[in-house]
mmCIF file of C-alpha atoms in Angstrom:
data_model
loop_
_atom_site.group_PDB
_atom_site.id
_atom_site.type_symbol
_atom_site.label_atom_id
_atom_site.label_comp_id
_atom_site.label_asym_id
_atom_site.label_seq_id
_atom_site.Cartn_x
_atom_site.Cartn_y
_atom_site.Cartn_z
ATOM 1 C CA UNK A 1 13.084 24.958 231.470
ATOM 2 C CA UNK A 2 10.959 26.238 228.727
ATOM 3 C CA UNK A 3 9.002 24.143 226.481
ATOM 4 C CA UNK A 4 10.766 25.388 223.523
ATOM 5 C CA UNK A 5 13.820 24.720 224.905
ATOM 6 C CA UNK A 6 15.567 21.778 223.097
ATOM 7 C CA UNK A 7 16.344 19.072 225.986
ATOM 8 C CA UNK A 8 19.991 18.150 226.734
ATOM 9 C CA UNK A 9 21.380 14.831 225.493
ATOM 10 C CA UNK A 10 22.482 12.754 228.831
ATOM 11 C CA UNK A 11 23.276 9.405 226.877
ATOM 12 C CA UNK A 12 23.936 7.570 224.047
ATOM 13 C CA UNK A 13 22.741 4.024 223.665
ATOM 14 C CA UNK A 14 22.889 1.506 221.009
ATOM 15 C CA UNK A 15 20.978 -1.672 220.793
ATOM 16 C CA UNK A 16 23.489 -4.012 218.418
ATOM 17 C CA UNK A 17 22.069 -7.256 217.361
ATOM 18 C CA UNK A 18 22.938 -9.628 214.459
ATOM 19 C CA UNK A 19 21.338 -7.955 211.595
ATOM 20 C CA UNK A 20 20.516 -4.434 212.837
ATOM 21 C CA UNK A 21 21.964 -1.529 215.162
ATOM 22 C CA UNK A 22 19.842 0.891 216.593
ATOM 23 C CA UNK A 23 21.155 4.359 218.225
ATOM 24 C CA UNK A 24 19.190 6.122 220.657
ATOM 25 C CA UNK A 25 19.954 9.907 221.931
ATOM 26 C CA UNK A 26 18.396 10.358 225.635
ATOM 27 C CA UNK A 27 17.993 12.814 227.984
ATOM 28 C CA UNK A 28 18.461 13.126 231.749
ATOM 29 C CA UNK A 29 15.138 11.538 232.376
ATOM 30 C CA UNK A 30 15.742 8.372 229.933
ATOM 31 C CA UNK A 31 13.631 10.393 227.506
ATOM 32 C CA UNK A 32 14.128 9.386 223.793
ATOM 33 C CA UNK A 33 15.253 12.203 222.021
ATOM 34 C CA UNK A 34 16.067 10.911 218.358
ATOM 35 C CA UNK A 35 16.486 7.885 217.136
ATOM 36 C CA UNK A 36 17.981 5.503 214.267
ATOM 37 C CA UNK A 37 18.145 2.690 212.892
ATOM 38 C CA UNK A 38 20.603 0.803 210.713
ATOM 39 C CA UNK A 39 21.530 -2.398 208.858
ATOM 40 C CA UNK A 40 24.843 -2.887 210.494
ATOM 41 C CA UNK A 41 24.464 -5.953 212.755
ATOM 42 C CA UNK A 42 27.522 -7.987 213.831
ATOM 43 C CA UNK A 43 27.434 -9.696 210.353
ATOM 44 C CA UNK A 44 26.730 -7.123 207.913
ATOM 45 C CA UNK A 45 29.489 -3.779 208.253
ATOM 46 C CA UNK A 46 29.989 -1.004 206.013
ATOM 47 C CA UNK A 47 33.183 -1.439 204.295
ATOM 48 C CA UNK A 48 35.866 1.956 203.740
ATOM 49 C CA UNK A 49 35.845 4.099 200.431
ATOM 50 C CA UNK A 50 37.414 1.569 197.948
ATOM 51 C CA UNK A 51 39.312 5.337 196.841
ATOM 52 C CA UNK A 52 41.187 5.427 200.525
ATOM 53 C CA UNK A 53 38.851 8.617 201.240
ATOM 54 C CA UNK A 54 38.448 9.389 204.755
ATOM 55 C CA UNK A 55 37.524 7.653 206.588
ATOM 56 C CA UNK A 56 40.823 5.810 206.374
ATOM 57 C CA UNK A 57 40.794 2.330 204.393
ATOM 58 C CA UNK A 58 42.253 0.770 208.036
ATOM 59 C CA UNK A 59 39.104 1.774 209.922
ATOM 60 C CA UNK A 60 37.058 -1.328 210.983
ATOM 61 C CA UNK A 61 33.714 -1.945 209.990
ATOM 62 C CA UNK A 62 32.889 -1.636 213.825
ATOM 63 C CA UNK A 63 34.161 1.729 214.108
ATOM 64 C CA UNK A 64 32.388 3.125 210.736
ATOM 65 C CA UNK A 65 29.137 1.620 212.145
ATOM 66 C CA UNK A 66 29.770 3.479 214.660
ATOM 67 C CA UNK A 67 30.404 6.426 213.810
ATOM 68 C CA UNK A 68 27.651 6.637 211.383
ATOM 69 C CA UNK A 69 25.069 5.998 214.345
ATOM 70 C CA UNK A 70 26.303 8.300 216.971
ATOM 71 C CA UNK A 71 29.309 10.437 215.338
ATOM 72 C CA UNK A 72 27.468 13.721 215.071
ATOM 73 C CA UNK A 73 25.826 13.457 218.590
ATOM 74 C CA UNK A 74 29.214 12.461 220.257
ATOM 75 C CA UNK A 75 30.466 16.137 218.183
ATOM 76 C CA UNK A 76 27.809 18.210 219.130
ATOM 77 C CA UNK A 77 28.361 17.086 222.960
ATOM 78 C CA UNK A 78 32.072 15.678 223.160
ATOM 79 C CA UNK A 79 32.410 13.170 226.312
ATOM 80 C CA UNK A 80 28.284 11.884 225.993
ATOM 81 C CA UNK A 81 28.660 8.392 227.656
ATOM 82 C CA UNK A 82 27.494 5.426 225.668
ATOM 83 C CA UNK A 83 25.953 2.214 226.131
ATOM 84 C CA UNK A 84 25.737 -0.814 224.146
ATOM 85 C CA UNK A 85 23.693 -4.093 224.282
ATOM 86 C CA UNK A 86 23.097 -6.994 222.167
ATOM 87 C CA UNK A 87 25.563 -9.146 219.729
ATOM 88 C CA UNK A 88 27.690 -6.179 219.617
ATOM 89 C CA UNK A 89 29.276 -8.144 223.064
ATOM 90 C CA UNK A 90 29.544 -11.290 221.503
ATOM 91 C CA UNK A 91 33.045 -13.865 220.373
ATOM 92 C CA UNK A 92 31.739 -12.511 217.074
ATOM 93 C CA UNK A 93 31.367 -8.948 218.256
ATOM 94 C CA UNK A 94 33.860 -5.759 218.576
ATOM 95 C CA UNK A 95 35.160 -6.281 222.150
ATOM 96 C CA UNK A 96 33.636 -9.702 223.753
ATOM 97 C CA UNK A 97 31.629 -8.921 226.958
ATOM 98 C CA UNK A 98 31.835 -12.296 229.539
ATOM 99 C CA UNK A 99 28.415 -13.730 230.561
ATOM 100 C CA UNK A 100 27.595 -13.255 234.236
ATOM 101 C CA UNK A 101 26.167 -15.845 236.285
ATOM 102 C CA UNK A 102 22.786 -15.929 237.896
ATOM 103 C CA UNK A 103 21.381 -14.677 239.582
ATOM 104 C CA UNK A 104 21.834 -11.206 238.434
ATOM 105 C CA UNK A 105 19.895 -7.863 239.027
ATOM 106 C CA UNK A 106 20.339 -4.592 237.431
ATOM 107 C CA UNK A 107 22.968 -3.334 239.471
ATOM 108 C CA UNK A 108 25.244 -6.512 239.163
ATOM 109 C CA UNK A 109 25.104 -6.184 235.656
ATOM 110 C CA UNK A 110 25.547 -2.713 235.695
ATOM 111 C CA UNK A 111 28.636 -3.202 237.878
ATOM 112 C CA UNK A 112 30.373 -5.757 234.687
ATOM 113 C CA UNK A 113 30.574 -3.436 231.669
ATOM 114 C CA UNK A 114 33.353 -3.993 229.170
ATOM 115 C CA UNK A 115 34.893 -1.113 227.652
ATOM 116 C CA UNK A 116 36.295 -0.348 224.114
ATOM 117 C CA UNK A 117 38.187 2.608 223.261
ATOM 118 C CA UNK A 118 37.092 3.842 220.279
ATOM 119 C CA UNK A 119 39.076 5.361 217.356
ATOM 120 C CA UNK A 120 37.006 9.239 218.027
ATOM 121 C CA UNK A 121 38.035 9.191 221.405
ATOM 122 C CA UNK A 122 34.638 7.969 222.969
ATOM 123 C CA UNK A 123 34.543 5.082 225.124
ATOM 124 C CA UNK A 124 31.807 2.061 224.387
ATOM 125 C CA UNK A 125 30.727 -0.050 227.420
ATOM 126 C CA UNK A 126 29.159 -3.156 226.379
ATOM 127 C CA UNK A 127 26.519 -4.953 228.695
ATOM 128 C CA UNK A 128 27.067 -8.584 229.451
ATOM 129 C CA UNK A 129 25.175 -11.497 228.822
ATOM 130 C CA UNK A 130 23.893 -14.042 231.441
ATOM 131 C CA UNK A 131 24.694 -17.511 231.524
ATOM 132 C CA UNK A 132 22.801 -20.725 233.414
ATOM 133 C CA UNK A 133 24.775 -23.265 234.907
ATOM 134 C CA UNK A 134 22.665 -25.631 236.188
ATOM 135 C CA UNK A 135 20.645 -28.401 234.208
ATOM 136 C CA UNK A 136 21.599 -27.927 230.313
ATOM 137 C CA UNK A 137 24.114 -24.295 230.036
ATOM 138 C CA UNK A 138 22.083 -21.427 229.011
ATOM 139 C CA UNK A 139 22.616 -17.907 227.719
ATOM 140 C CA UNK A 140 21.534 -14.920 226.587
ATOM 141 C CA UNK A 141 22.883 -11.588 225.092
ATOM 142 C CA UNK A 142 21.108 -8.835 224.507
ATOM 143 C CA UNK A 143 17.746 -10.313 226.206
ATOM 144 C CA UNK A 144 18.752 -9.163 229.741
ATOM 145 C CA UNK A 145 18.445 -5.787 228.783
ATOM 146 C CA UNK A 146 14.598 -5.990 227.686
ATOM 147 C CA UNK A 147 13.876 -8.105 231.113
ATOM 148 C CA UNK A 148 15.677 -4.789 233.258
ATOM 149 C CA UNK A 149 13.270 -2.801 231.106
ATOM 150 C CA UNK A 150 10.717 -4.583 231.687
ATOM 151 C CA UNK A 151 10.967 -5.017 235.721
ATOM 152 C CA UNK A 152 11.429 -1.045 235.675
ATOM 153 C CA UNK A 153 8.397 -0.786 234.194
ATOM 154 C CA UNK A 154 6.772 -3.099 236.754
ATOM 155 C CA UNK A 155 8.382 -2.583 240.020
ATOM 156 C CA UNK A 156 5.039 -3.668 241.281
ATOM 157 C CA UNK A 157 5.612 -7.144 239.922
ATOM 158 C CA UNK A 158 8.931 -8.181 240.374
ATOM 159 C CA UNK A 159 8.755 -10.662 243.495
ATOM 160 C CA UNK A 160 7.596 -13.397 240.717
ATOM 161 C CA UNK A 161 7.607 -12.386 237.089
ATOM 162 C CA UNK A 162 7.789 -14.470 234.164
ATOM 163 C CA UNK A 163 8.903 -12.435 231.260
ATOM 164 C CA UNK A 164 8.501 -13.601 227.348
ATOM 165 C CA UNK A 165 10.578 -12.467 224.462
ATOM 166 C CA UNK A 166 8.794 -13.937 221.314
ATOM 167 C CA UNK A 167 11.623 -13.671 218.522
ATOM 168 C CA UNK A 168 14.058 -16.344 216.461
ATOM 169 C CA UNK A 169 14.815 -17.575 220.255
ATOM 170 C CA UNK A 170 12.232 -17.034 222.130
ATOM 171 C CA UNK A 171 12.956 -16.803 225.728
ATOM 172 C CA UNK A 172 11.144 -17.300 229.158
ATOM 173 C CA UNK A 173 12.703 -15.262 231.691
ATOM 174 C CA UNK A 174 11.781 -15.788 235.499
ATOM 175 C CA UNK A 175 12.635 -12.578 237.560
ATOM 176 C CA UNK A 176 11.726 -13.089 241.444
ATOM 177 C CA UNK A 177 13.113 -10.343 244.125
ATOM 178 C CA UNK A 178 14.005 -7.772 241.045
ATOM 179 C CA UNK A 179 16.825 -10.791 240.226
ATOM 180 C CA UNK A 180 17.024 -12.799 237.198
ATOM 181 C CA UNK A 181 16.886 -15.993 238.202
ATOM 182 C CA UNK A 182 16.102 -18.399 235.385
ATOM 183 C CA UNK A 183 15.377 -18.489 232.081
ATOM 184 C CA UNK A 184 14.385 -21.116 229.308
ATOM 185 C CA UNK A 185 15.370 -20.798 225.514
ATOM 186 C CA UNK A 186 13.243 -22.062 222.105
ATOM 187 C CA UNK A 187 14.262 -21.761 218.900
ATOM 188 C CA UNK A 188 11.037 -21.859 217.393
ATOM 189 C CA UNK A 189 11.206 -18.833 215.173
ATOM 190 C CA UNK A 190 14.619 -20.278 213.421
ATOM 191 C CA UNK A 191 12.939 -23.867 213.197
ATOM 192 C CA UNK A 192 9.786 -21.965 211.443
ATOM 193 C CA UNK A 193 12.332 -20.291 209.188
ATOM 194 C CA UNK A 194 14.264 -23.147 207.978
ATOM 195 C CA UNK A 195 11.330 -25.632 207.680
ATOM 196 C CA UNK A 196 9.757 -23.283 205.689
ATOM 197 C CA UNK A 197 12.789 -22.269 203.517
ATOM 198 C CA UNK A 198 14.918 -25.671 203.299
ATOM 199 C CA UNK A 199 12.483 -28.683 203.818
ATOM 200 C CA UNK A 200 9.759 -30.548 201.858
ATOM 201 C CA UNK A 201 6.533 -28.319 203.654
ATOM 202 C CA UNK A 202 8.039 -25.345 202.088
ATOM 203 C CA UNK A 203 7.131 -26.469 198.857
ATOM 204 C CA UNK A 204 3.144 -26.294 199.265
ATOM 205 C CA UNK A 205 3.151 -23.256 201.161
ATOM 206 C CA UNK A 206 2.428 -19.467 199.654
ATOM 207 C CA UNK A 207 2.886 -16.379 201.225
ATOM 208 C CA UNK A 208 -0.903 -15.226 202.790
ATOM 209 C CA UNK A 209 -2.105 -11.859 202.067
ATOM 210 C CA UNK A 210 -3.120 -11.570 206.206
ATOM 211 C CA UNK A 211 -2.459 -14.083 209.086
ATOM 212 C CA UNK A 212 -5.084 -17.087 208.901
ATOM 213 C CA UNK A 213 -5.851 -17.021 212.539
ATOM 214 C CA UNK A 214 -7.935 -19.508 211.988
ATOM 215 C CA UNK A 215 -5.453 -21.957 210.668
ATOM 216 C CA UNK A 216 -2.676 -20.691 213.458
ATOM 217 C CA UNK A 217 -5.721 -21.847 216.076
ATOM 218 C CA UNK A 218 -6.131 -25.241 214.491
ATOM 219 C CA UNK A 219 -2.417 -25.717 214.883
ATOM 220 C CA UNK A 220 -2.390 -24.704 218.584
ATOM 221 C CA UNK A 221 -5.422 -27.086 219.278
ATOM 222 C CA UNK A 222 -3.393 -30.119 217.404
ATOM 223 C CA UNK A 223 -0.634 -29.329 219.329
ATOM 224 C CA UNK A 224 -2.500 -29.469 222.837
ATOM 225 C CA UNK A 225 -4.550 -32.449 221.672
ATOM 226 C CA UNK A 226 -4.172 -36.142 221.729
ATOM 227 C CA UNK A 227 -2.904 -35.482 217.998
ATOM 228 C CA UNK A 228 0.110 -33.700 219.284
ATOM 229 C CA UNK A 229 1.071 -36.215 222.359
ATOM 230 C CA UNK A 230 4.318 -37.335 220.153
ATOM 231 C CA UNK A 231 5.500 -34.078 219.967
ATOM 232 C CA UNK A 232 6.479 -31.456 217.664
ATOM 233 C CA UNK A 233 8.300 -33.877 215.134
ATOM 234 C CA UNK A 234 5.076 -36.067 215.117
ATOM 235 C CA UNK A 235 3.008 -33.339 214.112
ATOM 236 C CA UNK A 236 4.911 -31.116 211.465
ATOM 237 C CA UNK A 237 4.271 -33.184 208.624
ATOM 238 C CA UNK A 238 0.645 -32.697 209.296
ATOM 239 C CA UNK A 239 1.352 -29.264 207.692
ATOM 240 C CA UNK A 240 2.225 -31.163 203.617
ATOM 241 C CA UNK A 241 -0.331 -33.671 204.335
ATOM 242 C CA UNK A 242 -3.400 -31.892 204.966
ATOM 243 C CA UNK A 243 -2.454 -29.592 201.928
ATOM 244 C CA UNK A 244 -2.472 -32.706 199.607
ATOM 245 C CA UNK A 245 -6.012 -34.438 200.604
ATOM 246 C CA UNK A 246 -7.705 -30.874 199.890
ATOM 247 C CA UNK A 247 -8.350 -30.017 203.959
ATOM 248 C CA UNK A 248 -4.858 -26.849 203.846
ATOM 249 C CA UNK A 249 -4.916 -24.468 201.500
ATOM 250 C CA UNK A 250 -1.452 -23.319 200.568
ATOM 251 C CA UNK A 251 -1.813 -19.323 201.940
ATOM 252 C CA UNK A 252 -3.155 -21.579 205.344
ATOM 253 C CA UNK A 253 -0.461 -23.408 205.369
ATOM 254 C CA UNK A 254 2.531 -21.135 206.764
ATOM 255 C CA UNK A 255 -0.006 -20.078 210.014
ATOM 256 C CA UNK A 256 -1.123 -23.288 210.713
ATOM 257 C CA UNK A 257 2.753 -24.086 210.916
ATOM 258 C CA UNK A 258 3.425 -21.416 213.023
ATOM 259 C CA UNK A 259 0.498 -22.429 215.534
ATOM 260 C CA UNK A 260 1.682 -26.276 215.771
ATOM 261 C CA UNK A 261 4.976 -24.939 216.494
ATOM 262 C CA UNK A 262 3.757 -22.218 219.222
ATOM 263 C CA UNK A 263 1.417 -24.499 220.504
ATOM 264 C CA UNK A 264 4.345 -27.288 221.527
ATOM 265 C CA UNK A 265 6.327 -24.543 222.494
ATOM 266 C CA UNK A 266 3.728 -22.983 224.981
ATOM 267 C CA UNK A 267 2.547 -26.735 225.836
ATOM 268 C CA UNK A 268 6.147 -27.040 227.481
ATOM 269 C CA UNK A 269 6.131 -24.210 228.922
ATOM 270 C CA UNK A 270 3.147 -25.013 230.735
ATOM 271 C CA UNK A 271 4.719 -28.180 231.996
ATOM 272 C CA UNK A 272 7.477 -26.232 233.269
ATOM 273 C CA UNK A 273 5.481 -24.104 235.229
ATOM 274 C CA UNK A 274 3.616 -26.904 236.575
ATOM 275 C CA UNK A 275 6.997 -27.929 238.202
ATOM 276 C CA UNK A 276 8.207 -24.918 238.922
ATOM 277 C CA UNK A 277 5.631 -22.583 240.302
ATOM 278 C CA UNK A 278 3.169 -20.542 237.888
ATOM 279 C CA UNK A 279 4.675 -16.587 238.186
ATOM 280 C CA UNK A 280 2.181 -13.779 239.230
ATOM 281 C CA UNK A 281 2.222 -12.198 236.183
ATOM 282 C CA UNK A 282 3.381 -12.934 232.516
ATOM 283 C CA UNK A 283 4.475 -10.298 230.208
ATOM 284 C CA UNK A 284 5.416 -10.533 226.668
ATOM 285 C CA UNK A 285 7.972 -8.164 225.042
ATOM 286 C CA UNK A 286 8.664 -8.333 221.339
ATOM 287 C CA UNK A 287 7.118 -8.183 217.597
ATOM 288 C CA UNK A 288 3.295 -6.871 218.163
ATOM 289 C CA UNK A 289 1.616 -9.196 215.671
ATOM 290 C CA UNK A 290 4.208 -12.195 217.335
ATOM 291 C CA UNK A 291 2.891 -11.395 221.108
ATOM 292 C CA UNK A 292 -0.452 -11.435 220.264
ATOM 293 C CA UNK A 293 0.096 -14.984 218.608
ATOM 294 C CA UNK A 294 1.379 -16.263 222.179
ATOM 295 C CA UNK A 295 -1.179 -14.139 224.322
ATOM 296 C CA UNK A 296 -3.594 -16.625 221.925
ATOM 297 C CA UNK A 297 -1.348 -19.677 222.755
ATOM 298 C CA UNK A 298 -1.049 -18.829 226.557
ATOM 299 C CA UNK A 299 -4.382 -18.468 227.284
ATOM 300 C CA UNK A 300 -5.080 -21.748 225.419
ATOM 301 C CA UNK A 301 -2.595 -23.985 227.595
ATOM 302 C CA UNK A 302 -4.184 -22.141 230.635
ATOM 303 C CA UNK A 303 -1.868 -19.476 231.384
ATOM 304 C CA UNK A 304 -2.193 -16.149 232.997
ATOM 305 C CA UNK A 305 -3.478 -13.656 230.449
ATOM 306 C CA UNK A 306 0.113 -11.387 229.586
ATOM 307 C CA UNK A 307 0.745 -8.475 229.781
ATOM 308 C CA UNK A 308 2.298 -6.559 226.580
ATOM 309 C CA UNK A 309 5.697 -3.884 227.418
ATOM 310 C CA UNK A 310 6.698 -1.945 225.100
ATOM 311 C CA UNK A 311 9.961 0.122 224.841
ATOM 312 C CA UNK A 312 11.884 -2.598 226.972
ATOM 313 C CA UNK A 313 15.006 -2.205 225.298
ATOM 314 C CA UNK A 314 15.566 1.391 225.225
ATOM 315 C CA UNK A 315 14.115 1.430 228.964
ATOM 316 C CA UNK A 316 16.804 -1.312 230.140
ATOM 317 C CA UNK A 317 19.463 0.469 228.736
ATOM 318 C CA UNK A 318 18.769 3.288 230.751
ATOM 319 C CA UNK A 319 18.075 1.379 233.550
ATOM 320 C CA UNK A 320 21.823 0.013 233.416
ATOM 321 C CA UNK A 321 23.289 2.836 232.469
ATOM 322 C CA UNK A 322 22.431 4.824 235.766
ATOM 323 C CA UNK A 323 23.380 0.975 237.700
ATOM 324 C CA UNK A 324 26.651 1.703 236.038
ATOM 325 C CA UNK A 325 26.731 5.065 237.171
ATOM 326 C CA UNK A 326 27.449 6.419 233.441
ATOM 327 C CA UNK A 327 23.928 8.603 233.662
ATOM 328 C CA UNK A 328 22.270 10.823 236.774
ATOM 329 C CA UNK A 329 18.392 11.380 236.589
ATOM 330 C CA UNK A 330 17.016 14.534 236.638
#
């Protein structure tokens, strides 16, 4: 092919979360050709015209998402197969998408794709979640994706890999054999947010111009100290009370928050591990400046330096896609 020759589309996939959808336009070699990104998670749909314009009033908010993110590249090549990961799968979604046990590997997943008709004419298959039985139930949507992207990244590494997905929930997800195996979920990021928003610490806090890495380390070394032996509720308050005797400043505050909370979080980890076997290699997937806050934390509990992907998601999707048998590599 010549260079100036534009590259055919071979997929559509769409990475549908909570808050956000993104689209991405591939080619036959998993290539990104274009890109979007828009605000219409699970929660937040465009409504119709209130005038009744086309698109018709009855249209859901799914299907005008949709069609916004992927309705010119489904016209310009009619029958384009599309892919979908994330929330989008969900009770709460537009067609619910049943977790799969573990273990799973790509082409299990591949092989459990729920479809939706859509009103164009295109069809929509949505990639399940995975769900944990034993111990406490666990589960995850849209995460399994990133971890296939990952593993196809490293093929090298997938007899014992522990990936990390730093986020609202992070989650620790053990791959051995190319199979998900096991995983482990923390809510730190939504504990972060709603301390900070809706309880007393809140209140001394400001907003810091940069990250105080400083005060992030000082909350990882309280929380793998002595000081931090009772846990993560025995500690938080440390975050007001330092900022009233004069040793927090307010713009510190919100970082050394986010290290005590890391720090417990990576501290359990560890014990984990301990019990469990320590993986060959870690890698982290996720928010840049939020991986290199738990490459700090990791290698402060004693864990193996990580590894950072990136472009897990749109990699995974690609991955399952040609599992599924919905794209062919060139």
């Amino acid at each position: 092919m010549n260079a100036d020759t534009p590259r055919a589309a071979a997929l559509i996939a769409l990475d549908w979360g909570t808050s956000s959808l993104r689209a991405y336009r591939m080619d036959a070699h998993g290539a990104v050709l274009d890109t979007r990104h828009l605000p219409w998670g699970i929660m937040r749909l465009p409504s119709p015209p209130a005038d009744g314009a086309a698109p018709a009033a009855s249209a859901s908010g799914f299907e005008l998402a949709f069609e916004q993110a992927c309705g010119d590249w489904l016209r310009a090549a009619p029958g384009l197969p599309v892919i979908a990961c994330g929330m989008v799968g969900s009770a709460q979604g537009w067609a619910e998408a049943a977790y799969l046990d573990l273990p799973a590997d790509p082409g299990a997943i591949g092989a459990r794709l729920t479809e939706v008709d859509t009103r164009r004419g295109a069809t929509l298959r949505i990639i399940p979640g995975l769900l944990q039985r034993h111990g406490l139930p666990n589960v995850i949507r849209g995460e399994e994706t990133q971890v296939v992207g990952v593993v196809d990244s490293y093929p090298d590494a997938v007899d014992d890999l522990l990936v990390g997905l730093p986020g609202t929930h992070c989650k620790w997800v053990r791959v051995r054999d190319g199979r998900i195996v096991e995983f482990d979920t923390f809510m730190t990021g939504e504990v972060y947010a709603a301390l900070r928003g809706h309880t007393i610490l809140g209140r001394t806090m400001a907003d810091p111009a940069l990250p105080d890495d400083a005060a992030f380390e000082r909350g990882l070394e309280v929380a793998g100290s002595a000081l931090g032996a009772g846990g993560v509720l025995s500690t938080i308050f440390s975050t007001r009370a330092l900022g009233l005797i004069g040793q927090l400043s307010a713009d510190a505050q919100p970082d050394y928050l986010s290290g005590l909370l890391i720090g417990h979080e990576v501290s359990a980890l560890r014990t984990l591990l301990d019990a469990r076997g320590m993986p060959a290699r870690i890698v982290l997937c996720g928010d840049q400046d939020l991986c290199r806050r738990y490459a700090r934390a990791l290698g402060r509990f004693g864990l193996a330096t990580p590894t950072l992907a990136a472009e897990a998601t749109q990699r995974g999707l690609w991955r399952l896609a040609v599992s599924a048998g919905l794209a062919k590599p060139a």
